[in-house]
Coordinates of C-alpha atoms in Angstrom, one line a residue:
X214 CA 16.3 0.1 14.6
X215 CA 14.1 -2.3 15.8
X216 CA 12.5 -0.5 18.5
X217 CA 11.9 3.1 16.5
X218 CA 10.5 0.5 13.9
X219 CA 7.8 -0.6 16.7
X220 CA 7.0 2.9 17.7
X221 CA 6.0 4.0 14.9
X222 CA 3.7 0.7 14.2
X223 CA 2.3 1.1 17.3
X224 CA 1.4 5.1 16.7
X225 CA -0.1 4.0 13.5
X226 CA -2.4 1.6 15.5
X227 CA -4.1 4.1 17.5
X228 CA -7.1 5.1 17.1
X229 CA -7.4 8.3 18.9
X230 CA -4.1 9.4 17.1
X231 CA -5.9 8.7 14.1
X232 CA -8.9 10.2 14.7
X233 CA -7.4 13.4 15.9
X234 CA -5.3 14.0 13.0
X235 CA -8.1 13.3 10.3
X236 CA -9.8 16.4 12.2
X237 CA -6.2 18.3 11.2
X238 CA -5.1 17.6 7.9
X239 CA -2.6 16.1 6.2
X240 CA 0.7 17.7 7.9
X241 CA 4.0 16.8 9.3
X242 CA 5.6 15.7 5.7
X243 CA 1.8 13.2 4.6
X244 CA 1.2 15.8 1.9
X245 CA 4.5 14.5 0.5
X246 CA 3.6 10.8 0.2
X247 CA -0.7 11.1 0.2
X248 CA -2.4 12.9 -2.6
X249 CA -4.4 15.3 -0.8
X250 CA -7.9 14.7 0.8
X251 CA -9.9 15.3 -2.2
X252 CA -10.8 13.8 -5.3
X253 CA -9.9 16.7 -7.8
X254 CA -6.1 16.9 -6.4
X255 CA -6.7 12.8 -6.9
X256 CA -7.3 12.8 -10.4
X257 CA -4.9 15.8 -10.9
X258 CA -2.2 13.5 -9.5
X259 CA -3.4 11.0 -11.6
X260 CA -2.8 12.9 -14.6
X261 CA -0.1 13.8 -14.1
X262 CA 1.6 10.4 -13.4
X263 CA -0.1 9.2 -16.6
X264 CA 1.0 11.8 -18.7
X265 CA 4.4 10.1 -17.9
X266 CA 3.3 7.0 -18.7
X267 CA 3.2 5.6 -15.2
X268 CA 0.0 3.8 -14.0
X269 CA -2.1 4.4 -10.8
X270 CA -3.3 2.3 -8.2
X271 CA -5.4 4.7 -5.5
X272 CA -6.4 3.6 -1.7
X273 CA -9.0 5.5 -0.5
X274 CA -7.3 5.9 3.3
X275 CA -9.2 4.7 6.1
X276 CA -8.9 1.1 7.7
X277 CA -10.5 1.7 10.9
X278 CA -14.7 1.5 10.4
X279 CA -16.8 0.5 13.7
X280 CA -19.9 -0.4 12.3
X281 CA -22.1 -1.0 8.9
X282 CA -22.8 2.5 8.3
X283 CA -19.2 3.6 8.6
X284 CA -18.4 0.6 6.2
X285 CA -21.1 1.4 3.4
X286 CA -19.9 4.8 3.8
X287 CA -16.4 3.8 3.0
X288 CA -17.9 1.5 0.3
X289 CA -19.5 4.4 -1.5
X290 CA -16.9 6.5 -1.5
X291 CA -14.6 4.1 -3.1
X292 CA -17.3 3.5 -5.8
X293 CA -17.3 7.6 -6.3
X294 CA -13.7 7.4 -7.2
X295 CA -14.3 4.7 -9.7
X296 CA -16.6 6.7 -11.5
X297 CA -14.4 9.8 -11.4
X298 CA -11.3 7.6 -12.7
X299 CA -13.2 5.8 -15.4
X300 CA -15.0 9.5 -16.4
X301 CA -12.0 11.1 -17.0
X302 CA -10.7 8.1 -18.9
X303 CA -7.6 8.0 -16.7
X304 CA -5.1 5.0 -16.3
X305 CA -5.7 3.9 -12.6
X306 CA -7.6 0.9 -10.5
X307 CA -8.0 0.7 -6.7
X308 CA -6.4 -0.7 -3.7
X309 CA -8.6 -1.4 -1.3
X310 CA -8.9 -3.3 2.5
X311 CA -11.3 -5.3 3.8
X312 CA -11.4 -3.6 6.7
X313 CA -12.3 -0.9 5.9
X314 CA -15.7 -2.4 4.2
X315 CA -16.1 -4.0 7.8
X316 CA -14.4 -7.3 8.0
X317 CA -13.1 -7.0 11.5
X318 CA -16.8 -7.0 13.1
X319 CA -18.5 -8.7 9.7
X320 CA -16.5 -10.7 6.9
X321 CA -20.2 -11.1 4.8
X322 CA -20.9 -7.4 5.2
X323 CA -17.2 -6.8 3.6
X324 CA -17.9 -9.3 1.2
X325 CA -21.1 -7.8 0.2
X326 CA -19.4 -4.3 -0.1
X327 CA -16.6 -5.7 -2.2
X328 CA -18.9 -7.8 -4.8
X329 CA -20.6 -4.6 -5.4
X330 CA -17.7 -2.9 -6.3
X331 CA -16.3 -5.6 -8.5
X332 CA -19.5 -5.5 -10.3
X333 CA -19.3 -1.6 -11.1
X334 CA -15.6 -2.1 -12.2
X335 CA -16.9 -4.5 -14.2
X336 CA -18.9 -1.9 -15.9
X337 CA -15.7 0.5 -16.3
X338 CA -13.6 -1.2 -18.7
X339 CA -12.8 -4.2 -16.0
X340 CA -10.9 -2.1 -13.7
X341 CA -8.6 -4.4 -11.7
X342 CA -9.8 -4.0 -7.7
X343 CA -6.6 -5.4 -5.7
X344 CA -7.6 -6.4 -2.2
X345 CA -4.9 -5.6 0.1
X346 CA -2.9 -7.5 3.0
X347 CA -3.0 -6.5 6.5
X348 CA -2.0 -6.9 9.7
X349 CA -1.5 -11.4 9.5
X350 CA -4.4 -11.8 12.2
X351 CA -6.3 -10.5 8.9
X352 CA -5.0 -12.7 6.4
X353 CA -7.6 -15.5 6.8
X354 CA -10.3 -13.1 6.1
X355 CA -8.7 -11.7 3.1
X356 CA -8.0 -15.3 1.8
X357 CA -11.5 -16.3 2.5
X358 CA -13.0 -13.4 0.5
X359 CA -10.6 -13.6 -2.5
X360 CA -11.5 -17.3 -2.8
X361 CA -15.0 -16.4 -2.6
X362 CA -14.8 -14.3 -5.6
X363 CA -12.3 -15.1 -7.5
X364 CA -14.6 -17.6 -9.7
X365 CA -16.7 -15.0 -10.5
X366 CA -14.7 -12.1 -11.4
X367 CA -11.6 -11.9 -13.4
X368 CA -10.6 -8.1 -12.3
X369 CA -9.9 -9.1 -8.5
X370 CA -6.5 -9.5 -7.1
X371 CA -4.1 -9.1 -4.0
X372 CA -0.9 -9.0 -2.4
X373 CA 1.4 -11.4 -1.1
X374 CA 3.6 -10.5 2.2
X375 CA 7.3 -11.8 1.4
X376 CA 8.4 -11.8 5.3
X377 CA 5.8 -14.4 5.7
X378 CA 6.7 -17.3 6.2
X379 CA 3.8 -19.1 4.1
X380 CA 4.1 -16.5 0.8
X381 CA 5.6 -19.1 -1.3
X382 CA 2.3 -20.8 -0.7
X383 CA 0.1 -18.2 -1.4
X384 CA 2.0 -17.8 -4.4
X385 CA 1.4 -21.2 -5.5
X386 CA -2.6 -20.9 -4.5
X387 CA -2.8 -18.3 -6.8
X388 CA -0.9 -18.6 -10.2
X389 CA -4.8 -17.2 -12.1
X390 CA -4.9 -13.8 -10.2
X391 CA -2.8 -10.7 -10.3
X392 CA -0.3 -10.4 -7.7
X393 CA 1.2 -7.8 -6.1
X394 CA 4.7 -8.8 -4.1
X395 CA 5.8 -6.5 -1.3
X396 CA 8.4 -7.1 1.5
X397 CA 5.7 -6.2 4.5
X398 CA 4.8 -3.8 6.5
X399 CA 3.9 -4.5 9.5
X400 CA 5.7 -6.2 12.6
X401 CA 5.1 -10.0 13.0
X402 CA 6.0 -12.4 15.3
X403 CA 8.9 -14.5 14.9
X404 CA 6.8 -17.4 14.6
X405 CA 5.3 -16.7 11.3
X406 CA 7.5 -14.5 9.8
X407 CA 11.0 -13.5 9.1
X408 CA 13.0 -10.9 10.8
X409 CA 16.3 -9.8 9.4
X410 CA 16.0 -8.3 6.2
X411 CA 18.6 -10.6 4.8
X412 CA 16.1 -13.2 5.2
X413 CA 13.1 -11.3 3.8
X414 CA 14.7 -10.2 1.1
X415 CA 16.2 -14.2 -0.4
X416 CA 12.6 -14.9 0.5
X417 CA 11.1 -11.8 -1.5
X418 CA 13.6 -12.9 -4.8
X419 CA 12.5 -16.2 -4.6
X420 CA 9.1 -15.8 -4.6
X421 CA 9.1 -12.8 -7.4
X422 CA 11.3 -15.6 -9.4
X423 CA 9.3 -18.4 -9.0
X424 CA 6.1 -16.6 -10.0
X425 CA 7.7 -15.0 -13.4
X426 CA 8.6 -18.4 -14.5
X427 CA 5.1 -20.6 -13.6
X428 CA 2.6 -17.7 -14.5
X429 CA 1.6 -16.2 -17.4
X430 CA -0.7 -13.4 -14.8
X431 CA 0.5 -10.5 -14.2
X432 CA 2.8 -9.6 -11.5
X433 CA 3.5 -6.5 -9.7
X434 CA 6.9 -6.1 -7.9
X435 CA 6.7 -3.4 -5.3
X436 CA 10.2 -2.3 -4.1
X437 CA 12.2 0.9 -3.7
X438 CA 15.2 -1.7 -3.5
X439 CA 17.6 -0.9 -5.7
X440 CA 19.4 -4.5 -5.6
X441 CA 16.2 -6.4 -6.3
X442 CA 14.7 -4.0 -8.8
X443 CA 18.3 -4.5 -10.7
X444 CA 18.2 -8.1 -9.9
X445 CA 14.5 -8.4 -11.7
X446 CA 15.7 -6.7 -14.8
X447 CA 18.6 -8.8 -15.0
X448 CA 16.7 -12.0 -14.4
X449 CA 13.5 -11.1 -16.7
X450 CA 16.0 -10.1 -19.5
X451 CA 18.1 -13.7 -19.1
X452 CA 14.6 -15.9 -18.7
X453 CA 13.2 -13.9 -21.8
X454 CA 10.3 -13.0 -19.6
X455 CA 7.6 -11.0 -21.6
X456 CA 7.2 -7.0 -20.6
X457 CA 3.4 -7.3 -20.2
X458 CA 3.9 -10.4 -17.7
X459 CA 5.1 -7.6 -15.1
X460 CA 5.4 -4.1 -14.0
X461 CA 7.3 -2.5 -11.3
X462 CA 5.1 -0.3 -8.6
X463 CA 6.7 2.2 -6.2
X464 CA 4.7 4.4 -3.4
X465 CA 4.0 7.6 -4.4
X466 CA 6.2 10.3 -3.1
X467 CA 9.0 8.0 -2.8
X468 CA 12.0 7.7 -5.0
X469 CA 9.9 9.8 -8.0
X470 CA 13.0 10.1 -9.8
X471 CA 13.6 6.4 -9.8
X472 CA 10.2 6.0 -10.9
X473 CA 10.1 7.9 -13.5
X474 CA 13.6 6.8 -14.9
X475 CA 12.3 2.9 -14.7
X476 CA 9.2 4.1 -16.8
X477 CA 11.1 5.9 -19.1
X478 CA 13.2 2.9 -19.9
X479 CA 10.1 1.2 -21.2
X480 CA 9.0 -0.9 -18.0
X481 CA 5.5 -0.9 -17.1
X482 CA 5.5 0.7 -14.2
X483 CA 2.4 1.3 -11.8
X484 CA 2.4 4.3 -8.7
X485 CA 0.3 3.5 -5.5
X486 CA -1.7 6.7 -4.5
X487 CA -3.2 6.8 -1.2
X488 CA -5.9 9.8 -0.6
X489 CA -8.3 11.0 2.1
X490 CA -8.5 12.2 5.4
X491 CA -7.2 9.0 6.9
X492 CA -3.8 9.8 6.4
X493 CA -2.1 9.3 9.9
X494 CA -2.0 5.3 10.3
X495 CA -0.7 5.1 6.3
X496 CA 2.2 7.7 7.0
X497 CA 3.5 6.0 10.5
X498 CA 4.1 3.0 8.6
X499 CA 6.3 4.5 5.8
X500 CA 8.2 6.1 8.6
X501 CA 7.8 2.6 10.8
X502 CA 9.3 1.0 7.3
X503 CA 11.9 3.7 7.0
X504 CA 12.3 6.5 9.6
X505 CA 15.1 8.5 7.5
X506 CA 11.2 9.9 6.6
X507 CA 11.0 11.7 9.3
X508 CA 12.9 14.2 7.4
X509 CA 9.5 14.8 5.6
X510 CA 8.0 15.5 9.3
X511 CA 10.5 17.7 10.7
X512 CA 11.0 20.3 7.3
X513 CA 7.1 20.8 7.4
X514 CA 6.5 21.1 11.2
X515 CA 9.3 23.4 11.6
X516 CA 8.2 25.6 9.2
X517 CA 6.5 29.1 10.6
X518 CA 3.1 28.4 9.1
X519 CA 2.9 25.1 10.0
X520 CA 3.7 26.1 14.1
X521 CA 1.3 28.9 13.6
X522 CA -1.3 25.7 12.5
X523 CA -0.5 24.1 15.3
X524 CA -0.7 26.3 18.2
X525 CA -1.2 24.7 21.8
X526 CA -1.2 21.0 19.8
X527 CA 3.0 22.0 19.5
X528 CA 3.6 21.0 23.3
X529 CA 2.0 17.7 22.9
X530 CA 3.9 17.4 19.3
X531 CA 7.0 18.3 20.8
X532 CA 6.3 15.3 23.6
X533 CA 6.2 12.7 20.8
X534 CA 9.6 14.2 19.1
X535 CA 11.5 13.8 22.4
X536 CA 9.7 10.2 23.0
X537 CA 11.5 9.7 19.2
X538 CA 15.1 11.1 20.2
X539 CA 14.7 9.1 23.0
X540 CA 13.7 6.1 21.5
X541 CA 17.2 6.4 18.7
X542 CA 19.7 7.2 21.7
X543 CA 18.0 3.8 23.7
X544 CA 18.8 2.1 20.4
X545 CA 22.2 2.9 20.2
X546 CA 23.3 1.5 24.1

């Protein structure tokens, strides 16, 4: 439902939503799919995903930063969870967004921030740092960094958007970095991306195809799609492609089972945690990319403690849920 879909992106863009919910908590259903707003539960999440043999990739929530001190802040904090990680000897590297190190006021002063967290992960075992896509108006300034660096430091990758109509591309640009391959999560245009999910997904298997065939790197395939997660281990088995060439990655909270049945089966397989107090934006697109989670939302904010939590915040809550039913019933005329 496209226009639930756009509700839900546009909730996740607004910056007083955001705001007032980092003052609140994780609630309505985030505690299921963000771990926590600490770094002990971070690293005891980590744990415990290792101990079944699945990998971590942590974002340090938190993409909207207004000036340099906000962006240093951010910056530091990231470089505390690097230490913590690489203390504990745990099996996990970051996720991180330009952004939120200041690239939508100052590309150098994200670039600076990012160079100096390269060069610590240097220091801890080469700990991969994956520079994630955003919204497209963003993607030049991710490109531009990633080039910028990517001569000097081995560790750095990113992600590659399959409803995009230029991924194959980006693909191509970069068969010497680590890729991660996603669908896409936010809503584009028509005119430089695809909008059916028939179309996005031939586009996704092509692209995950052509880059296990022409690149030894490794690549990450991040789906909950059953049909394309089958159709890789078909494909990888016929081509004779190498385990350690790939891993699949999931989101954490979603389809645990799945993950740890795919890990179990001898895959490598690698768990994106997302942590903080910036949970808001990160949880309206998971319900913006499927909004059968708002399940999560309604078990949790119809629970007694939860409306005791609340208090006079329920009538303005209660707005937004009949802005929602509203929103499915227009959908179906």
């Amino acid at each position: 439902m496209p226009i639930v879909k756009d509700f839900f992106i546009a909730l996740s863009n607004s910056q007083f939503l955001n705001a007032t919910a980092k003052k609140l908590g994780p609630m309505f259903g985030a505690k299921k799919v963000v771990a926590g707003n600490t770094i002990p539960m971070l690293l005891e999440t980590i744990q415990r995903l290792n101990d079944k043999g699945i990998v971590v990739t942590v974002d340090n929530l938190g993409e909207y930063v207004a000036n340099e001190g906000e962006a240093i802040q951010a910056k530091d904090r990231i470089l505390e969870v690097m230490y913590a990680i690489y203390d504990n000897n745990l099996d996990a590297h970051m996720s991180i967004k330009i952004s939120q190190l200041g690239a939508e006021f100052d590309l150098d002063l994200a670039y600076k921030n990012l160079r100096e967290i390269l060069l610590k992960a240097n220091e801890f075992n080469n700990m991969h740092i994956n520079i994630d896509t955003e919204k497209y108006e963003s993607l030049f300034g991710v490109i531009q960094t990633v080039d910028r660096l990517k001569g000097e430091f081995k560790n750095l990758g990113t992600v590659i958007q399959a409803y995009l109509f230029k991924a194959e591309a980006l693909i191509d640009k970069y068969p010497e970095l680590r890729l991660r391959l996603v669908k896409g999560a936010y809503k584009e245009n028509e005119f430089i991306a695809y909008q059916t999910k028939e179309e996005i997904d031939k586009n996704y298997i092509d692209i995950i195809e052509k880059r296990l065939l022409n690149c030894n790197h490794v690549t990450s395939i991040a789906t909950h799609d059953d049909a394309i997660i089958n159709h890789v281990k078909q494909f990888v088995k016929d081509n004779h492609i190498d385990k350690e060439q790939y891993e699949f990655q999931m989101l954490y909270g979603f389809r645990t089972e799945l993950a740890e049945e795919i890990a179990r089966e001898g895959y490598n397989f690698c768990i994106y945690v997302p942590f903080g107090d910036d949970w808001f934006s990160y949880f309206m697109r998971r319900l913006a990319e499927r909004p059968q989670n708002l399940v999560l939302a309604y078990k949790e904010f119809t629970s007694p403690q939860m409306l005791k939590k609340l208090g006079i915040i329920l009538g303005g809550t209660l707005a937004v849920a009949g802005s929602i039913v509203s929103l499915f019933k227009f959908s179906k005329k």
